């Protein structure tokens, strides 16, 4: 690839995703499965309900006995939820029955307590007739034994957890989480645990990236800060290469103090790209070394976070087994003009305000300096301006990726 | 309160929220602050940048030297990011400077490498003039020492984590998470760890509730299953009362085997309501005992989850310090008619499909049986039908709460 080629965003994303590998299957306790992706079809282990049950607190009857209206029937038993289906009635009898309790043999309908009254000698009066099947939930109505109830690829939501408990799936087959290491680089950086020095630049990128990945269910390992020195960097990179993903913040430009690219090449990594036609997002390196996928991220905090949004999170979600890997975009109306010169696509930090009709109006957060992390903290989303655009006008409809959202889609921008 | 009064949804939610108490302040490591709520204003501990810095890789110059165009200046120093601001230039000199490096004294502009060339004897040629201030980022441009950079009540997003690292907030003041216990009740229930018995009902509610709360950052304790027996229930409830919130699944109806209400009363709990005019969602008990808030939730899986959505999650989010406590609603267009008789408000499980314009179309998941947990697993949201409605027509706009979303709003429905 010639040194000055800029890949388009879409080509760069496709190249990264071509190196994704969905994690192998592991079984984890149901109690910690929330948010994971199911790796095998899950089948019902029983009919549910296991027998015909009452849908109400009331009385189980033979509907034929009530046909004339005003029937008075003696109560011959009392069935509650948890009782085995052993009771029975014959013509002219009824049983008291609780919601979820098994219907007695011979009964074909349930009448709610509220629709009955008790006469002086304890018999139950049924003023009105009911059809057969009234207020009964049938065996197997919710699920049938051996039927697939959850397909491989399903995301484990709370409702899915309930279904898994229902079929006694105490250990859930899911795709293994990728391991991720984060390395910061730069002599100018002051670590969080260092003594305060007003002249230095606080290292914040590794913490922001950590939080971006925690928010999608990944627990990365921070490797600290490597000095701008090839030997120190080589040693630090080597500690990261046994992870599935290695994120390196800073040092990937082409300046004389930017050692990430040459050191990666010396270690035998294959460099796939180092220029993408997007802003912010320069410089961005993508490389592989054995089973490790390596990103050299920009040192600017906002650029770093945008690259994580557009490249790293989709890759990680694919490893987790998700079909929907890219942050969801929503249509918005622009409250102002957004200038743009054709060339690179652009991600503009915006706030979103809904109007009465529910339409979201997008406004710039103000400063779009890639050093201004506060603007990233204020932003509701990233407005996407295509590479070919010569600017967007107030009132136009455009698309925004909501950041810090947990909703994703299958297709990348645009 | 008379036995048969049904509280409106809004009144019941207001009554629950009146018993909320925002958690006391604790300090936690920055690495685990993602998603929490900041409990005190956070101020900058420094100017950022700490001095004027270069925004580009290039050359720092005196802009007056370039005014005529074609200036050739010798390079008298090389400044990189991390160097202290000690260099200086005088008229007719320039220094090589990296992005983020301190501007040398005497310089008032930076020219990018790409806009220069080097002549045969090593001097730098500047073909064009630049204005003073070109490609410089000013001291304090991002933040000023002692200014509030994050207000109390801010949610810790990844961007906020970056800002906290920037101001060296290694331990973050947040509101303590409430402790939550979950107790299931019912003789008919088979525990996940019990041997399989096709005639019993698997206990799934406590797992679904666990996942609902895990998704908002709470780690509840499961107390297992209590038998339908006043003494067993009393003992189990007592184990839950030392938590901030106690959730009891099942046993809250008025049947002869429903002991939750009488046992809570015998324990000295104050019952605030036990009937809400909503569907699904019956029966629902809300009580307090000392500092413990107690919910008696319906035994039906879907009803239980809906009550957790509408009452428990808002209460827990208020404890966590959030201003936005209620699940966000979005406008949708109805693909079909939705029948409804005035009386109770209703939450209908729906799927949502966007059209080309981004409008979401809502369709029922099919079965709305409150025992059908599969429909809850399939649903994208809950369509809200107000208590006064006599049905919604296809094509109408209505509102849907997205479940399993991480977006919340300040106001409850409607």
mmCIF file with all atom_site columns, C-alpha atoms in Angstrom, chain A residues 30-34 45-51 57 78-85 96 98-100 137 141-143 149-150 157-170 187-188 190-204 207-208 210-212 214-215 222 228 253-258 300 305 328 331 356-358 369 371-374 376-377 399 402-407, chain B residues 30-34 45-51 57 78-85 96 98-100 137 141-143 149-150 157-170 187-204 207-208 210-212 214-215 222 228 253-258 300 305 328 331 356-358 369 371-374 376-377 399 402-407:
data_model
loop_
_atom_site.group_PDB
_atom_site.id
_atom_site.type_symbol
_atom_site.label_atom_id
_atom_site.label_alt_id
_atom_site.label_comp_id
_atom_site.label_asym_id
_atom_site.label_entity_id
_atom_site.label_seq_id
_atom_site.pdbx_PDB_ins_code
_atom_site.Cartn_x
_atom_site.Cartn_y
_atom_site.Cartn_z
_atom_site.occupancy
_atom_site.B_iso_or_equiv
_atom_site.pdbx_formal_charge
_atom_site.auth_seq_id
_atom_site.auth_comp_id
_atom_site.auth_asym_id
_atom_site.auth_atom_id
_atom_site.pdbx_PDB_model_num
ATOM 1   C CA . UNK A 1 30  ? -27.075 -18.139 34.364 1.00 0.00 ? 30  UNK A CA 1
ATOM 2   C CA . UNK A 1 31  ? -26.602 -15.500 37.065 1.00 0.00 ? 31  UNK A CA 1
ATOM 3   C CA . UNK A 1 32  ? -23.839 -13.850 35.017 1.00 0.00 ? 32  UNK A CA 1
ATOM 4   C CA . UNK A 1 33  ? -25.217 -14.331 31.501 1.00 0.00 ? 33  UNK A CA 1
ATOM 5   C CA . UNK A 1 34  ? -27.021 -10.949 31.187 1.00 0.00 ? 34  UNK A CA 1
ATOM 6   C CA . UNK A 1 45  ? -36.967 -29.456 28.376 1.00 0.00 ? 45  UNK A CA 1
ATOM 7   C CA . UNK A 1 46  ? -40.685 -29.696 29.184 1.00 0.00 ? 46  UNK A CA 1
ATOM 8   C CA . UNK A 1 47  ? -44.164 -28.622 28.210 1.00 0.00 ? 47  UNK A CA 1
ATOM 9   C CA . UNK A 1 48  ? -45.139 -25.384 29.868 1.00 0.00 ? 48  UNK A CA 1
ATOM 10  C CA . UNK A 1 49  ? -47.580 -25.273 31.523 1.00 0.00 ? 49  UNK A CA 1
ATOM 11  C CA . UNK A 1 50  ? -46.931 -28.954 32.315 1.00 0.00 ? 50  UNK A CA 1
ATOM 12  C CA . UNK A 1 51  ? -50.723 -29.612 32.389 1.00 0.00 ? 51  UNK A CA 1
ATOM 13  C CA . UNK A 1 57  ? -58.428 -17.763 41.384 1.00 0.00 ? 57  UNK A CA 1
ATOM 14  C CA . UNK A 1 78  ? -59.416 -27.308 47.080 1.00 0.00 ? 78  UNK A CA 1
ATOM 15  C CA . UNK A 1 79  ? -56.498 -27.248 44.627 1.00 0.00 ? 79  UNK A CA 1
ATOM 16  C CA . UNK A 1 80  ? -53.639 -24.824 44.919 1.00 0.00 ? 80  UNK A CA 1
ATOM 17  C CA . UNK A 1 81  ? -50.628 -24.042 42.786 1.00 0.00 ? 81  UNK A CA 1
ATOM 18  C CA . UNK A 1 82  ? -48.030 -26.716 43.478 1.00 0.00 ? 82  UNK A CA 1
ATOM 19  C CA . UNK A 1 83  ? -50.575 -29.523 43.935 1.00 0.00 ? 83  UNK A CA 1
ATOM 20  C CA . UNK A 1 84  ? -50.144 -32.502 41.607 1.00 0.00 ? 84  UNK A CA 1
ATOM 21  C CA . UNK A 1 85  ? -52.880 -33.053 38.998 1.00 0.00 ? 85  UNK A CA 1
ATOM 22  C CA . UNK A 1 96  ? -61.928 -24.322 44.517 1.00 0.00 ? 96  UNK A CA 1
ATOM 23  C CA . UNK A 1 98  ? -55.961 -21.105 42.582 1.00 0.00 ? 98  UNK A CA 1
ATOM 24  C CA . UNK A 1 99  ? -54.184 -19.395 39.699 1.00 0.00 ? 99  UNK A CA 1
ATOM 25  C CA . UNK A 1 100 ? -51.610 -21.795 38.258 1.00 0.00 ? 100 UNK A CA 1
ATOM 26  C CA . UNK A 1 137 ? -54.242 -22.176 30.159 1.00 0.00 ? 137 UNK A CA 1
ATOM 27  C CA . UNK A 1 141 ? -49.273 -23.262 25.493 1.00 0.00 ? 141 UNK A CA 1
ATOM 28  C CA . UNK A 1 142 ? -46.076 -21.343 26.386 1.00 0.00 ? 142 UNK A CA 1
ATOM 29  C CA . UNK A 1 143 ? -43.541 -23.904 25.189 1.00 0.00 ? 143 UNK A CA 1
ATOM 30  C CA . UNK A 1 149 ? -37.073 -21.542 22.398 1.00 0.00 ? 149 UNK A CA 1
ATOM 31  C CA . UNK A 1 150 ? -33.949 -19.402 21.862 1.00 0.00 ? 150 UNK A CA 1
ATOM 32  C CA . UNK A 1 157 ? -31.803 -9.863  27.890 1.00 0.00 ? 157 UNK A CA 1
ATOM 33  C CA . UNK A 1 158 ? -33.683 -10.114 31.206 1.00 0.00 ? 158 UNK A CA 1
ATOM 34  C CA . UNK A 1 159 ? -36.607 -11.783 29.401 1.00 0.00 ? 159 UNK A CA 1
ATOM 35  C CA . UNK A 1 160 ? -34.195 -14.305 27.888 1.00 0.00 ? 160 UNK A CA 1
ATOM 36  C CA . UNK A 1 161 ? -32.740 -14.992 31.349 1.00 0.00 ? 161 UNK A CA 1
ATOM 37  C CA . UNK A 1 162 ? -36.268 -15.834 32.472 1.00 0.00 ? 162 UNK A CA 1
ATOM 38  C CA . UNK A 1 163 ? -36.689 -18.248 29.564 1.00 0.00 ? 163 UNK A CA 1
ATOM 39  C CA . UNK A 1 164 ? -33.302 -19.868 30.304 1.00 0.00 ? 164 UNK A CA 1
ATOM 40  C CA . UNK A 1 165 ? -34.318 -20.395 33.950 1.00 0.00 ? 165 UNK A CA 1
ATOM 41  C CA . UNK A 1 166 ? -37.615 -21.863 32.750 1.00 0.00 ? 166 UNK A CA 1
ATOM 42  C CA . UNK A 1 167 ? -35.828 -24.553 30.708 1.00 0.00 ? 167 UNK A CA 1
ATOM 43  C CA . UNK A 1 168 ? -33.339 -25.164 33.564 1.00 0.00 ? 168 UNK A CA 1
ATOM 44  C CA . UNK A 1 169 ? -30.361 -23.851 31.622 1.00 0.00 ? 169 UNK A CA 1
ATOM 45  C CA . UNK A 1 170 ? -28.226 -23.254 34.729 1.00 0.00 ? 170 UNK A CA 1
ATOM 46  C CA . UNK A 1 187 ? 7.058   10.968  27.646 1.00 0.00 ? 187 UNK A CA 1
ATOM 47  C CA . UNK A 1 188 ? 4.767   13.953  28.211 1.00 0.00 ? 188 UNK A CA 1
ATOM 48  C CA . UNK A 1 190 ? 1.635   12.016  33.855 1.00 0.00 ? 190 UNK A CA 1
ATOM 49  C CA . UNK A 1 191 ? 0.093   8.807   35.207 1.00 0.00 ? 191 UNK A CA 1
ATOM 50  C CA . UNK A 1 192 ? -2.967  9.033   37.444 1.00 0.00 ? 192 UNK A CA 1
ATOM 51  C CA . UNK A 1 193 ? -0.881  7.755   40.370 1.00 0.00 ? 193 UNK A CA 1
ATOM 52  C CA . UNK A 1 194 ? 2.042   10.146  39.725 1.00 0.00 ? 194 UNK A CA 1
ATOM 53  C CA . UNK A 1 195 ? 2.527   13.243  41.878 1.00 0.00 ? 195 UNK A CA 1
ATOM 54  C CA . UNK A 1 196 ? 0.792   16.294  40.438 1.00 0.00 ? 196 UNK A CA 1
ATOM 55  C CA . UNK A 1 197 ? 2.937   18.368  38.087 1.00 0.00 ? 197 UNK A CA 1
ATOM 56  C CA . UNK A 1 198 ? 1.205   21.364  36.489 1.00 0.00 ? 198 UNK A CA 1
ATOM 57  C CA . UNK A 1 199 ? 3.545   21.232  33.474 1.00 0.00 ? 199 UNK A CA 1
ATOM 58  C CA . UNK A 1 200 ? 2.722   17.708  32.391 1.00 0.00 ? 200 UNK A CA 1
ATOM 59  C CA . UNK A 1 201 ? -0.200  16.257  30.440 1.00 0.00 ? 201 UNK A CA 1
ATOM 60  C CA . UNK A 1 202 ? -2.424  13.902  32.444 1.00 0.00 ? 202 UNK A CA 1
ATOM 61  C CA . UNK A 1 203 ? -2.826  10.467  30.874 1.00 0.00 ? 203 UNK A CA 1
ATOM 62  C CA . UNK A 1 204 ? -6.566  10.075  30.373 1.00 0.00 ? 204 UNK A CA 1
ATOM 63  C CA . UNK A 1 207 ? -9.198  5.348   31.326 1.00 0.00 ? 207 UNK A CA 1
ATOM 64  C CA . UNK A 1 208 ? -11.662 6.657   28.741 1.00 0.00 ? 208 UNK A CA 1
ATOM 65  C CA . UNK A 1 210 ? -11.364 1.312   29.563 1.00 0.00 ? 210 UNK A CA 1
ATOM 66  C CA . UNK A 1 211 ? -14.805 2.809   30.239 1.00 0.00 ? 211 UNK A CA 1
ATOM 67  C CA . UNK A 1 212 ? -15.851 2.577   26.571 1.00 0.00 ? 212 UNK A CA 1
ATOM 68  C CA . UNK A 1 214 ? -16.577 -1.732  30.121 1.00 0.00 ? 214 UNK A CA 1
ATOM 69  C CA . UNK A 1 215 ? -19.808 -0.262  28.772 1.00 0.00 ? 215 UNK A CA 1
ATOM 70  C CA . UNK A 1 222 ? -4.321  -1.508  31.561 1.00 0.00 ? 222 UNK A CA 1
ATOM 71  C CA . UNK A 1 228 ? 8.904   7.271   23.791 1.00 0.00 ? 228 UNK A CA 1
ATOM 72  C CA . UNK A 1 253 ? 2.163   9.150   13.802 1.00 0.00 ? 253 UNK A CA 1
ATOM 73  C CA . UNK A 1 254 ? 5.174   9.516   11.507 1.00 0.00 ? 254 UNK A CA 1
ATOM 74  C CA . UNK A 1 255 ? 7.187   11.971  13.625 1.00 0.00 ? 255 UNK A CA 1
ATOM 75  C CA . UNK A 1 256 ? 10.715  11.159  14.782 1.00 0.00 ? 256 UNK A CA 1
ATOM 76  C CA . UNK A 1 257 ? 9.382   10.310  18.271 1.00 0.00 ? 257 UNK A CA 1
ATOM 77  C CA . UNK A 1 258 ? 6.588   8.043   17.043 1.00 0.00 ? 258 UNK A CA 1
ATOM 78  C CA . UNK A 1 300 ? -5.676  13.066  21.106 1.00 0.00 ? 300 UNK A CA 1
ATOM 79  C CA . UNK A 1 305 ? -12.462 7.673   21.518 1.00 0.00 ? 305 UNK A CA 1
ATOM 80  C CA . UNK A 1 328 ? -27.046 2.489   16.142 1.00 0.00 ? 328 UNK A CA 1
ATOM 81  C CA . UNK A 1 331 ? -32.183 10.330  12.044 1.00 0.00 ? 331 UNK A CA 1
ATOM 82  C CA . UNK A 1 356 ? -42.783 17.848  20.574 1.00 0.00 ? 356 UNK A CA 1
ATOM 83  C CA . UNK A 1 357 ? -43.108 15.409  17.660 1.00 0.00 ? 357 UNK A CA 1
ATOM 84  C CA . UNK A 1 358 ? -40.168 13.379  18.940 1.00 0.00 ? 358 UNK A CA 1
ATOM 85  C CA . UNK A 1 369 ? -10.821 20.475  18.934 1.00 0.00 ? 369 UNK A CA 1
ATOM 86  C CA . UNK A 1 371 ? -8.031  17.721  22.459 1.00 0.00 ? 371 UNK A CA 1
ATOM 87  C CA . UNK A 1 372 ? -11.274 18.846  24.035 1.00 0.00 ? 372 UNK A CA 1
ATOM 88  C CA . UNK A 1 373 ? -12.460 15.867  26.010 1.00 0.00 ? 373 UNK A CA 1
ATOM 89  C CA . UNK A 1 374 ? -15.093 17.991  27.756 1.00 0.00 ? 374 UNK A CA 1
ATOM 90  C CA . UNK A 1 376 ? -16.978 14.442  24.275 1.00 0.00 ? 376 UNK A CA 1
ATOM 91  C CA . UNK A 1 377 ? -18.356 14.298  27.824 1.00 0.00 ? 377 UNK A CA 1
ATOM 92  C CA . UNK A 1 399 ? -27.670 10.638  10.882 1.00 0.00 ? 399 UNK A CA 1
ATOM 93  C CA . UNK A 1 402 ? -25.647 7.841   19.811 1.00 0.00 ? 402 UNK A CA 1
ATOM 94  C CA . UNK A 1 403 ? -22.636 7.255   21.999 1.00 0.00 ? 403 UNK A CA 1
ATOM 95  C CA . UNK A 1 404 ? -23.022 5.705   25.451 1.00 0.00 ? 404 UNK A CA 1
ATOM 96  C CA . UNK A 1 405 ? -26.097 3.922   24.069 1.00 0.00 ? 405 UNK A CA 1
ATOM 97  C CA . UNK A 1 406 ? -26.482 0.169   24.265 1.00 0.00 ? 406 UNK A CA 1
ATOM 98  C CA . UNK A 1 407 ? -28.257 -0.104  20.924 1.00 0.00 ? 407 UNK A CA 1
ATOM 99  C CA . UNK B 2 30  ? -11.942 5.658   38.708 1.00 0.00 ? 30  UNK B CA 1
ATOM 100 C CA . UNK B 2 31  ? -11.526 2.270   37.014 1.00 0.00 ? 31  UNK B CA 1
ATOM 101 C CA . UNK B 2 32  ? -14.943 1.169   38.331 1.00 0.00 ? 32  UNK B CA 1
ATOM 102 C CA . UNK B 2 33  ? -16.860 4.444   38.070 1.00 0.00 ? 33  UNK B CA 1
ATOM 103 C CA . UNK B 2 34  ? -18.375 3.879   34.584 1.00 0.00 ? 34  UNK B CA 1
ATOM 104 C CA . UNK B 2 45  ? -6.773  20.970  39.254 1.00 0.00 ? 45  UNK B CA 1
ATOM 105 C CA . UNK B 2 46  ? -4.785  22.661  36.486 1.00 0.00 ? 46  UNK B CA 1
ATOM 106 C CA . UNK B 2 47  ? -4.938  24.673  33.297 1.00 0.00 ? 47  UNK B CA 1
ATOM 107 C CA . UNK B 2 48  ? -5.180  22.464  30.270 1.00 0.00 ? 48  UNK B CA 1
ATOM 108 C CA . UNK B 2 49  ? -3.162  22.717  28.129 1.00 0.00 ? 49  UNK B CA 1
ATOM 109 C CA . UNK B 2 50  ? -0.731  23.780  30.868 1.00 0.00 ? 50  UNK B CA 1
ATOM 110 C CA . UNK B 2 51  ? 0.970   26.203  28.424 1.00 0.00 ? 51  UNK B CA 1
ATOM 111 C CA . UNK B 2 57  ? 3.789   18.562  13.764 1.00 0.00 ? 57  UNK B CA 1
ATOM 112 C CA . UNK B 2 78  ? 13.783  20.465  18.370 1.00 0.00 ? 78  UNK B CA 1
ATOM 113 C CA . UNK B 2 79  ? 10.896  20.369  20.862 1.00 0.00 ? 79  UNK B CA 1
ATOM 114 C CA . UNK B 2 80  ? 8.772   17.302  21.437 1.00 0.00 ? 80  UNK B CA 1
ATOM 115 C CA . UNK B 2 81  ? 5.696   16.575  23.508 1.00 0.00 ? 81  UNK B CA 1
ATOM 116 C CA . UNK B 2 82  ? 6.841   16.080  27.081 1.00 0.00 ? 82  UNK B CA 1
ATOM 117 C CA . UNK B 2 83  ? 9.621   18.690  26.905 1.00 0.00 ? 83  UNK B CA 1
ATOM 118 C CA . UNK B 2 84  ? 9.375   21.503  29.464 1.00 0.00 ? 84  UNK B CA 1
ATOM 119 C CA . UNK B 2 85  ? 8.612   24.988  28.107 1.00 0.00 ? 85  UNK B CA 1
ATOM 120 C CA . UNK B 2 96  ? 11.014  21.960  14.911 1.00 0.00 ? 96  UNK B CA 1
ATOM 121 C CA . UNK B 2 98  ? 5.711   18.162  17.619 1.00 0.00 ? 98  UNK B CA 1
ATOM 122 C CA . UNK B 2 99  ? 1.979   18.120  18.250 1.00 0.00 ? 99  UNK B CA 1
ATOM 123 C CA . UNK B 2 100 ? 1.347   18.863  21.931 1.00 0.00 ? 100 UNK B CA 1
ATOM 124 C CA . UNK B 2 137 ? -3.659  25.708  21.293 1.00 0.00 ? 137 UNK B CA 1
ATOM 125 C CA . UNK B 2 141 ? -8.265  26.461  26.384 1.00 0.00 ? 141 UNK B CA 1
ATOM 126 C CA . UNK B 2 142 ? -9.744  23.085  27.437 1.00 0.00 ? 142 UNK B CA 1
ATOM 127 C CA . UNK B 2 143 ? -10.080 23.771  31.163 1.00 0.00 ? 143 UNK B CA 1
ATOM 128 C CA . UNK B 2 149 ? -15.707 20.696  34.931 1.00 0.00 ? 149 UNK B CA 1
ATOM 129 C CA . UNK B 2 150 ? -18.356 18.171  36.004 1.00 0.00 ? 150 UNK B CA 1
ATOM 130 C CA . UNK B 2 157 ? -19.859 8.089   30.712 1.00 0.00 ? 157 UNK B CA 1
ATOM 131 C CA . UNK B 2 158 ? -16.568 7.149   28.999 1.00 0.00 ? 158 UNK B CA 1
ATOM 132 C CA . UNK B 2 159 ? -16.007 10.819  28.096 1.00 0.00 ? 159 UNK B CA 1
ATOM 133 C CA . UNK B 2 160 ? -16.563 11.768  31.744 1.00 0.00 ? 160 UNK B CA 1
ATOM 134 C CA . UNK B 2 161 ? -14.055 9.100   32.823 1.00 0.00 ? 161 UNK B CA 1
ATOM 135 C CA . UNK B 2 162 ? -11.528 10.797  30.528 1.00 0.00 ? 162 UNK B CA 1
ATOM 136 C CA . UNK B 2 163 ? -12.237 14.167  32.153 1.00 0.00 ? 163 UNK B CA 1
ATOM 137 C CA . UNK B 2 164 ? -11.927 12.649  35.652 1.00 0.00 ? 164 UNK B CA 1
ATOM 138 C CA . UNK B 2 165 ? -8.531  11.165  34.732 1.00 0.00 ? 165 UNK B CA 1
ATOM 139 C CA . UNK B 2 166 ? -7.503  14.548  33.334 1.00 0.00 ? 166 UNK B CA 1
ATOM 140 C CA . UNK B 2 167 ? -8.151  16.265  36.678 1.00 0.00 ? 167 UNK B CA 1
ATOM 141 C CA . UNK B 2 168 ? -6.485  13.366  38.568 1.00 0.00 ? 168 UNK B CA 1
ATOM 142 C CA . UNK B 2 169 ? -9.705  12.254  40.248 1.00 0.00 ? 169 UNK B CA 1
ATOM 143 C CA . UNK B 2 170 ? -8.414  8.772   41.062 1.00 0.00 ? 170 UNK B CA 1
ATOM 144 C CA . UNK B 2 187 ? -44.868 -24.500 46.803 1.00 0.00 ? 187 UNK B CA 1
ATOM 145 C CA . UNK B 2 188 ? -45.334 -25.170 43.092 1.00 0.00 ? 188 UNK B CA 1
ATOM 146 C CA . UNK B 2 189 ? -41.866 -23.874 42.211 1.00 0.00 ? 189 UNK B CA 1
ATOM 147 C CA . UNK B 2 190 ? -38.895 -25.996 41.218 1.00 0.00 ? 190 UNK B CA 1
ATOM 148 C CA . UNK B 2 191 ? -35.558 -24.297 41.924 1.00 0.00 ? 191 UNK B CA 1
ATOM 149 C CA . UNK B 2 192 ? -32.954 -24.140 39.157 1.00 0.00 ? 192 UNK B CA 1
ATOM 150 C CA . UNK B 2 193 ? -30.729 -26.497 41.157 1.00 0.00 ? 193 UNK B CA 1
ATOM 151 C CA . UNK B 2 194 ? -33.554 -28.989 41.922 1.00 0.00 ? 194 UNK B CA 1
ATOM 152 C CA . UNK B 2 195 ? -33.814 -32.263 40.008 1.00 0.00 ? 195 UNK B CA 1
ATOM 153 C CA . UNK B 2 196 ? -36.028 -31.979 36.937 1.00 0.00 ? 196 UNK B CA 1
ATOM 154 C CA . UNK B 2 197 ? -39.707 -32.793 37.541 1.00 0.00 ? 197 UNK B CA 1
ATOM 155 C CA . UNK B 2 198 ? -41.991 -32.368 34.544 1.00 0.00 ? 198 UNK B CA 1
ATOM 156 C CA . UNK B 2 199 ? -45.006 -31.692 36.810 1.00 0.00 ? 199 UNK B CA 1
ATOM 157 C CA . UNK B 2 200 ? -43.547 -28.667 38.602 1.00 0.00 ? 200 UNK B CA 1
ATOM 158 C CA . UNK B 2 201 ? -43.243 -25.025 37.574 1.00 0.00 ? 201 UNK B CA 1
ATOM 159 C CA . UNK B 2 202 ? -39.656 -23.816 37.135 1.00 0.00 ? 202 UNK B CA 1
ATOM 160 C CA . UNK B 2 203 ? -38.778 -20.774 39.237 1.00 0.00 ? 203 UNK B CA 1
ATOM 161 C CA . UNK B 2 204 ? -37.671 -18.151 36.717 1.00 0.00 ? 204 UNK B CA 1
ATOM 162 C CA . UNK B 2 207 ? -33.415 -14.787 37.628 1.00 0.00 ? 207 UNK B CA 1
ATOM 163 C CA . UNK B 2 208 ? -35.262 -12.445 35.272 1.00 0.00 ? 208 UNK B CA 1
ATOM 164 C CA . UNK B 2 210 ? -31.765 -10.319 38.801 1.00 0.00 ? 210 UNK B CA 1
ATOM 165 C CA . UNK B 2 211 ? -30.919 -9.609  35.156 1.00 0.00 ? 211 UNK B CA 1
ATOM 166 C CA . UNK B 2 212 ? -33.207 -6.559  35.005 1.00 0.00 ? 212 UNK B CA 1
ATOM 167 C CA . UNK B 2 214 ? -27.870 -6.156  36.748 1.00 0.00 ? 214 UNK B CA 1
ATOM 168 C CA . UNK B 2 215 ? -28.609 -4.254  33.530 1.00 0.00 ? 215 UNK B CA 1
ATOM 169 C CA . UNK B 2 222 ? -31.083 -14.058 45.661 1.00 0.00 ? 222 UNK B CA 1
ATOM 170 C CA . UNK B 2 228 ? -46.342 -21.101 51.084 1.00 0.00 ? 228 UNK B CA 1
ATOM 171 C CA . UNK B 2 253 ? -52.652 -11.938 46.122 1.00 0.00 ? 253 UNK B CA 1
ATOM 172 C CA . UNK B 2 254 ? -55.601 -12.343 48.483 1.00 0.00 ? 254 UNK B CA 1
ATOM 173 C CA . UNK B 2 255 ? -56.041 -16.115 48.141 1.00 0.00 ? 255 UNK B CA 1
ATOM 174 C CA . UNK B 2 256 ? -55.932 -18.397 51.178 1.00 0.00 ? 256 UNK B CA 1
ATOM 175 C CA . UNK B 2 257 ? -52.382 -19.458 50.249 1.00 0.00 ? 257 UNK B CA 1
ATOM 176 C CA . UNK B 2 258 ? -51.071 -15.909 49.748 1.00 0.00 ? 258 UNK B CA 1
ATOM 177 C CA . UNK B 2 300 ? -46.655 -14.287 36.717 1.00 0.00 ? 300 UNK B CA 1
ATOM 178 C CA . UNK B 2 305 ? -41.021 -7.897  34.973 1.00 0.00 ? 305 UNK B CA 1
ATOM 179 C CA . UNK B 2 328 ? -37.245 6.438   28.002 1.00 0.00 ? 328 UNK B CA 1
ATOM 180 C CA . UNK B 2 331 ? -42.972 7.812   19.635 1.00 0.00 ? 331 UNK B CA 1
ATOM 181 C CA . UNK B 2 356 ? -37.132 4.327   5.669  1.00 0.00 ? 356 UNK B CA 1
ATOM 182 C CA . UNK B 2 357 ? -37.853 7.665   7.369  1.00 0.00 ? 357 UNK B CA 1
ATOM 183 C CA . UNK B 2 358 ? -36.742 6.268   10.728 1.00 0.00 ? 358 UNK B CA 1
ATOM 184 C CA . UNK B 2 369 ? -50.684 -13.903 28.353 1.00 0.00 ? 369 UNK B CA 1
ATOM 185 C CA . UNK B 2 371 ? -47.431 -16.281 31.766 1.00 0.00 ? 371 UNK B CA 1
ATOM 186 C CA . UNK B 2 372 ? -45.768 -16.070 28.373 1.00 0.00 ? 372 UNK B CA 1
ATOM 187 C CA . UNK B 2 373 ? -42.215 -15.090 29.122 1.00 0.00 ? 373 UNK B CA 1
ATOM 188 C CA . UNK B 2 374 ? -41.174 -15.858 25.539 1.00 0.00 ? 374 UNK B CA 1
ATOM 189 C CA . UNK B 2 376 ? -41.183 -10.704 26.852 1.00 0.00 ? 376 UNK B CA 1
ATOM 190 C CA . UNK B 2 377 ? -37.947 -12.117 25.435 1.00 0.00 ? 377 UNK B CA 1
ATOM 191 C CA . UNK B 2 399 ? -45.542 5.865   23.007 1.00 0.00 ? 399 UNK B CA 1
ATOM 192 C CA . UNK B 2 402 ? -37.930 0.484   25.130 1.00 0.00 ? 402 UNK B CA 1
ATOM 193 C CA . UNK B 2 403 ? -36.969 -2.293  27.479 1.00 0.00 ? 403 UNK B CA 1
ATOM 194 C CA . UNK B 2 404 ? -33.357 -3.465  27.731 1.00 0.00 ? 404 UNK B CA 1
ATOM 195 C CA . UNK B 2 405 ? -32.378 0.083   26.714 1.00 0.00 ? 405 UNK B CA 1
ATOM 196 C CA . UNK B 2 406 ? -30.000 2.151   28.805 1.00 0.00 ? 406 UNK B CA 1
ATOM 197 C CA . UNK B 2 407 ? -31.773 5.430   28.090 1.00 0.00 ? 407 UNK B CA 1
#
